Amino acid sequence: MFTGFPVTALDFYEDLESDNSKSFWAAHKPVYDESVRAPMIALLDELEPEFGPGKVFRPHRDVRFSKDKAPYKTHQGGFVETTPGAGFYVQVDARGLFVAGGHYAHSPDRLARYRAAVDAELRGSQLVSVVAGLEAAGFDIGGEQLKTAPRGFGTDHPRIELLRHKSLTAGRLFTSPDWIDSPRTLTEVRDAWVAMRPLVDWFSDVLG
């Protein structure tokens, strides 16, 4: 049963940011296993009946093509995929708890389908309404964007801001909440994911 993330989870990542080395990891791996990984698994297990099975991301970074050779991620993420590249996300790190939802990765085919849906009056208007509702509820809208209009669309398109997105997410950061080590964390994540469900469902309907 999920009872929260111990405060030692935040401390662990604060220390890891200062010493991202294999020796630090080896010395503190029991802290990671007990205070980070195990609670994340328990959290996703609790949410599975309502949102679907979740995945706990591996802690090691892929440094093959990166100039930054730090071996470990300074956060722990969990993801529930509803359609390829889209779903619900939760993360714990030194800052606290981050929750998000939306579409994270577009293939060329899916990006074309996304833009066609935004261009269509019915689907496009639905997405405008969903995004506006999330912004009004205090969520931050993010995602990779083009600086200009995508090819084939004019800058005067009524939904040009959405068309510029290559990925589209909504998220909220809870900075060092005093409830992170309690079962309330489950409630906060669930409530945020419920609020973001219209965005995730829109992508699942369009791209699924």
mmCIF file of C-alpha atoms in Angstrom:
data_model
loop_
_atom_site.group_PDB
_atom_site.id
_atom_site.type_symbol
_atom_site.label_atom_id
_atom_site.label_comp_id
_atom_site.label_asym_id
_atom_site.label_seq_id
_atom_site.Cartn_x
_atom_site.Cartn_y
_atom_site.Cartn_z
ATOM 1 C CA MET A 1 0.000 0.000 0.000
ATOM 2 C CA PHE A 2 1.277 3.462 -0.901
ATOM 3 C CA THR A 3 1.885 5.673 2.158
ATOM 4 C CA GLY A 4 3.809 8.531 0.525
ATOM 5 C CA PHE A 5 7.365 9.362 -0.503
ATOM 6 C CA PRO A 6 9.691 9.695 2.498
ATOM 7 C CA VAL A 7 11.385 13.079 2.740
ATOM 8 C CA THR A 8 14.628 11.140 2.365
ATOM 9 C CA ALA A 9 13.682 10.698 -1.317
ATOM 10 C CA LEU A 10 14.017 14.458 -1.880
ATOM 11 C CA ASP A 11 17.224 14.541 0.145
ATOM 12 C CA PHE A 12 18.594 11.648 -1.907
ATOM 13 C CA TYR A 13 18.129 13.551 -5.164
ATOM 14 C CA GLU A 14 19.507 16.779 -3.722
ATOM 15 C CA ASP A 15 22.674 14.896 -2.762
ATOM 16 C CA LEU A 16 22.765 13.094 -6.129
ATOM 17 C CA GLU A 17 22.720 16.443 -7.927
ATOM 18 C CA SER A 18 25.902 17.335 -6.019
ATOM 19 C CA ASP A 19 27.614 13.972 -6.463
ATOM 20 C CA ASN A 20 26.329 12.102 -9.505
ATOM 21 C CA SER A 21 28.848 9.298 -9.313
ATOM 22 C CA LYS A 22 28.786 5.517 -9.273
ATOM 23 C CA SER A 23 30.402 5.513 -5.842
ATOM 24 C CA PHE A 24 27.648 7.705 -4.387
ATOM 25 C CA TRP A 25 24.980 5.548 -6.006
ATOM 26 C CA ALA A 26 26.492 2.333 -4.699
ATOM 27 C CA ALA A 27 26.659 3.725 -1.175
ATOM 28 C CA HIS A 28 23.073 5.036 -1.232
ATOM 29 C CA LYS A 29 21.285 2.479 -3.388
ATOM 30 C CA PRO A 30 19.293 1.126 -0.400
ATOM 31 C CA VAL A 31 17.889 4.647 0.073
ATOM 32 C CA TYR A 32 16.854 4.736 -3.593
ATOM 33 C CA ASP A 33 15.280 1.278 -3.415
ATOM 34 C CA GLU A 34 13.325 1.934 -0.215
ATOM 35 C CA SER A 35 12.478 5.654 -0.425
ATOM 36 C CA VAL A 36 12.116 6.195 -4.186
ATOM 37 C CA ARG A 37 11.568 3.090 -6.296
ATOM 38 C CA ALA A 38 9.374 1.083 -3.919
ATOM 39 C CA PRO A 39 6.958 3.980 -3.209
ATOM 40 C CA MET A 40 6.737 4.806 -6.938
ATOM 41 C CA ILE A 41 5.803 1.207 -7.729
ATOM 42 C CA ALA A 42 3.219 1.234 -4.936
ATOM 43 C CA LEU A 43 1.767 4.538 -6.188
ATOM 44 C CA LEU A 44 1.353 3.278 -9.740
ATOM 45 C CA ASP A 45 -0.159 0.031 -8.459
ATOM 46 C CA GLU A 46 -2.787 2.019 -6.532
ATOM 47 C CA LEU A 47 -3.626 4.083 -9.621
ATOM 48 C CA GLU A 48 -3.727 1.134 -12.045
ATOM 49 C CA PRO A 49 -7.419 0.223 -11.621
ATOM 50 C CA GLU A 50 -8.441 3.729 -12.705
ATOM 51 C CA PHE A 51 -5.758 4.677 -15.239
ATOM 52 C CA GLY A 52 -4.063 1.481 -16.380
ATOM 53 C CA PRO A 53 -0.722 -0.203 -15.713
ATOM 54 C CA GLY A 54 2.232 2.055 -15.124
ATOM 55 C CA LYS A 55 5.932 1.896 -15.920
ATOM 56 C CA VAL A 56 8.740 2.956 -13.581
ATOM 57 C CA PHE A 57 11.608 4.441 -15.577
ATOM 58 C CA ARG A 58 15.124 3.138 -15.066
ATOM 59 C CA PRO A 59 17.430 5.404 -13.032
ATOM 60 C CA HIS A 60 20.373 5.229 -15.440
ATOM 61 C CA ARG A 61 20.867 7.873 -18.121
ATOM 62 C CA ASP A 62 21.623 7.009 -21.731
ATOM 63 C CA VAL A 63 24.902 8.887 -22.166
ATOM 64 C CA ARG A 64 25.956 7.395 -25.508
ATOM 65 C CA PHE A 65 25.172 10.545 -27.488
ATOM 66 C CA SER A 66 25.363 13.115 -24.694
ATOM 67 C CA LYS A 67 28.205 15.424 -23.693
ATOM 68 C CA ASP A 68 26.918 15.129 -20.112
ATOM 69 C CA LYS A 69 28.259 11.794 -18.888
ATOM 70 C CA ALA A 70 26.573 11.886 -15.444
ATOM 71 C CA PRO A 71 25.405 8.280 -15.067
ATOM 72 C CA TYR A 72 22.134 8.740 -13.150
ATOM 73 C CA LYS A 73 18.905 10.671 -13.599
ATOM 74 C CA THR A 74 18.236 13.234 -10.880
ATOM 75 C CA HIS A 75 14.555 12.309 -10.763
ATOM 76 C CA GLN A 76 12.346 9.228 -10.746
ATOM 77 C CA GLY A 77 9.496 9.117 -13.200
ATOM 78 C CA GLY A 78 6.465 6.899 -13.611
ATOM 79 C CA PHE A 79 4.307 6.751 -16.739
ATOM 80 C CA VAL A 80 0.938 5.315 -17.714
ATOM 81 C CA GLU A 81 0.708 5.114 -21.510
ATOM 82 C CA THR A 82 -2.744 5.334 -23.091
ATOM 83 C CA THR A 83 -1.578 5.477 -26.710
ATOM 84 C CA PRO A 84 2.009 5.506 -28.030
ATOM 85 C CA GLY A 85 3.725 8.618 -26.698
ATOM 86 C CA ALA A 86 0.715 9.845 -24.710
ATOM 87 C CA GLY A 87 -0.513 9.312 -21.180
ATOM 88 C CA PHE A 88 -0.074 10.305 -17.545
ATOM 89 C CA TYR A 89 3.218 11.084 -15.792
ATOM 90 C CA VAL A 90 4.408 11.494 -12.199
ATOM 91 C CA GLN A 91 7.884 12.381 -10.965
ATOM 92 C CA VAL A 92 9.702 12.849 -7.662
ATOM 93 C CA ASP A 93 12.962 14.779 -7.400
ATOM 94 C CA ALA A 94 14.756 17.259 -5.143
ATOM 95 C CA ARG A 95 12.092 19.923 -5.809
ATOM 96 C CA GLY A 96 9.164 17.749 -4.756
ATOM 97 C CA LEU A 97 6.410 16.158 -6.840
ATOM 98 C CA PHE A 98 5.596 16.826 -10.495
ATOM 99 C CA VAL A 99 2.496 15.541 -12.310
ATOM 100 C CA ALA A 100 1.745 15.835 -16.007
ATOM 101 C CA GLY A 101 -0.268 14.453 -18.870
ATOM 102 C CA GLY A 102 -0.519 14.773 -22.622
ATOM 103 C CA HIS A 103 1.514 13.772 -25.663
ATOM 104 C CA TYR A 104 5.288 13.641 -25.404
ATOM 105 C CA ALA A 105 6.594 12.256 -28.693
ATOM 106 C CA HIS A 106 5.279 12.554 -32.229
ATOM 107 C CA SER A 107 6.386 10.457 -35.177
ATOM 108 C CA PRO A 108 6.013 12.266 -38.530
ATOM 109 C CA ASP A 109 2.785 10.347 -39.182
ATOM 110 C CA ARG A 110 1.315 11.144 -35.780
ATOM 111 C CA LEU A 111 2.377 14.774 -36.018
ATOM 112 C CA ALA A 112 0.537 15.053 -39.343
ATOM 113 C CA ARG A 113 -2.564 13.473 -37.778
ATOM 114 C CA TYR A 114 -2.334 15.820 -34.791
ATOM 115 C CA ARG A 115 -2.161 18.900 -37.009
ATOM 116 C CA ALA A 116 -5.005 17.671 -39.193
ATOM 117 C CA ALA A 117 -7.139 17.252 -36.063
ATOM 118 C CA VAL A 118 -6.239 20.733 -34.778
ATOM 119 C CA ASP A 119 -7.029 22.172 -38.207
ATOM 120 C CA ALA A 120 -10.472 20.525 -38.221
ATOM 121 C CA GLU A 121 -13.070 22.773 -36.625
ATOM 122 C CA LEU A 122 -14.665 20.184 -34.317
ATOM 123 C CA ARG A 123 -11.520 18.486 -33.008
ATOM 124 C CA GLY A 124 -9.538 21.704 -32.956
ATOM 125 C CA SER A 125 -12.185 23.568 -30.990
ATOM 126 C CA GLN A 126 -12.356 20.687 -28.513
ATOM 127 C CA LEU A 127 -8.631 20.949 -27.868
ATOM 128 C CA VAL A 128 -8.808 24.727 -27.438
ATOM 129 C CA SER A 129 -11.485 24.247 -24.787
ATOM 130 C CA VAL A 130 -9.533 21.499 -23.002
ATOM 131 C CA VAL A 131 -6.320 23.532 -22.893
ATOM 132 C CA ALA A 132 -8.133 26.653 -21.709
ATOM 133 C CA GLY A 133 -9.787 24.677 -18.930
ATOM 134 C CA LEU A 134 -6.457 23.265 -17.744
ATOM 135 C CA GLU A 135 -4.837 26.691 -17.760
ATOM 136 C CA ALA A 136 -7.746 28.096 -15.749
ATOM 137 C CA ALA A 137 -7.269 25.237 -13.263
ATOM 138 C CA GLY A 138 -3.642 26.250 -12.715
ATOM 139 C CA PHE A 139 -1.811 23.766 -14.922
ATOM 140 C CA ASP A 140 1.196 24.843 -16.985
ATOM 141 C CA ILE A 141 0.920 24.078 -20.693
ATOM 142 C CA GLY A 142 4.176 22.932 -22.235
ATOM 143 C CA GLY A 143 5.696 20.918 -25.017
ATOM 144 C CA GLU A 144 8.104 21.417 -27.899
ATOM 145 C CA GLN A 145 7.019 24.132 -30.340
ATOM 146 C CA LEU A 146 8.048 25.478 -33.695
ATOM 147 C CA LYS A 147 9.024 29.151 -33.781
ATOM 148 C CA THR A 148 6.981 29.684 -36.926
ATOM 149 C CA ALA A 149 3.869 28.211 -38.496
ATOM 150 C CA PRO A 150 4.233 24.614 -39.710
ATOM 151 C CA ARG A 151 4.421 24.082 -43.440
ATOM 152 C CA GLY A 152 1.014 24.308 -45.072
ATOM 153 C CA PHE A 153 -0.552 26.564 -42.414
ATOM 154 C CA GLY A 154 -0.748 30.332 -42.307
ATOM 155 C CA THR A 155 0.203 32.435 -39.312
ATOM 156 C CA ASP A 156 -3.397 33.728 -39.261
ATOM 157 C CA HIS A 157 -4.850 30.298 -38.528
ATOM 158 C CA PRO A 158 -7.230 30.610 -35.522
ATOM 159 C CA ARG A 159 -5.420 27.767 -33.739
ATOM 160 C CA ILE A 160 -1.884 28.554 -34.855
ATOM 161 C CA GLU A 161 -0.463 28.306 -31.312
ATOM 162 C CA LEU A 162 -1.653 24.707 -31.021
ATOM 163 C CA LEU A 163 -0.500 23.907 -34.551
ATOM 164 C CA ARG A 164 3.027 25.014 -33.635
ATOM 165 C CA HIS A 165 3.229 22.318 -30.961
ATOM 166 C CA LYS A 166 5.215 19.156 -31.738
ATOM 167 C CA SER A 167 4.296 17.832 -28.295
ATOM 168 C CA LEU A 168 1.664 19.145 -25.902
ATOM 169 C CA THR A 169 1.489 18.592 -22.154
ATOM 170 C CA ALA A 170 -0.118 19.963 -19.020
ATOM 171 C CA GLY A 171 1.738 19.820 -15.734
ATOM 172 C CA ARG A 172 1.894 20.997 -12.152
ATOM 173 C CA LEU A 173 4.823 21.096 -9.734
ATOM 174 C CA PHE A 174 4.221 20.694 -6.009
ATOM 175 C CA THR A 175 7.340 22.168 -4.418
ATOM 176 C CA SER A 176 8.352 20.289 -1.258
ATOM 177 C CA PRO A 177 4.724 19.736 -0.176
ATOM 178 C CA ASP A 178 4.329 18.970 3.517
ATOM 179 C CA TRP A 179 2.132 15.987 2.599
ATOM 180 C CA ILE A 180 4.574 14.193 0.291
ATOM 181 C CA ASP A 181 5.332 11.565 2.953
ATOM 182 C CA SER A 182 1.643 10.818 3.508
ATOM 183 C CA PRO A 183 -1.142 9.001 1.612
ATOM 184 C CA ARG A 184 -2.415 12.421 0.499
ATOM 185 C CA THR A 185 0.150 12.215 -2.300
ATOM 186 C CA LEU A 186 -1.983 9.515 -3.912
ATOM 187 C CA THR A 187 -5.018 11.799 -3.754
ATOM 188 C CA GLU A 188 -3.131 14.743 -5.263
ATOM 189 C CA VAL A 189 -1.778 12.668 -8.149
ATOM 190 C CA ARG A 190 -5.158 11.074 -8.803
ATOM 191 C CA ASP A 191 -6.968 14.434 -8.761
ATOM 192 C CA ALA A 192 -4.417 15.961 -11.134
ATOM 193 C CA TRP A 193 -4.631 13.035 -13.543
ATOM 194 C CA VAL A 194 -8.430 13.183 -13.486
ATOM 195 C CA ALA A 195 -8.236 16.881 -14.357
ATOM 196 C CA MET A 196 -5.833 16.112 -17.209
ATOM 197 C CA ARG A 197 -7.840 13.174 -18.532
ATOM 198 C CA PRO A 198 -9.679 15.260 -21.202
ATOM 199 C CA LEU A 199 -6.307 16.189 -22.730
ATOM 200 C CA VAL A 200 -5.004 12.615 -22.632
ATOM 201 C CA ASP A 201 -8.312 11.292 -23.987
ATOM 202 C CA TRP A 202 -8.214 13.801 -26.837
ATOM 203 C CA PHE A 203 -4.847 12.430 -27.947
ATOM 204 C CA SER A 204 -5.970 8.841 -27.455
ATOM 205 C CA ASP A 205 -9.037 9.473 -29.641
ATOM 206 C CA VAL A 206 -7.094 11.290 -32.364
ATOM 207 C CA LEU A 207 -3.940 9.176 -32.415
ATOM 208 C CA GLY A 208 -4.989 5.882 -30.878
#
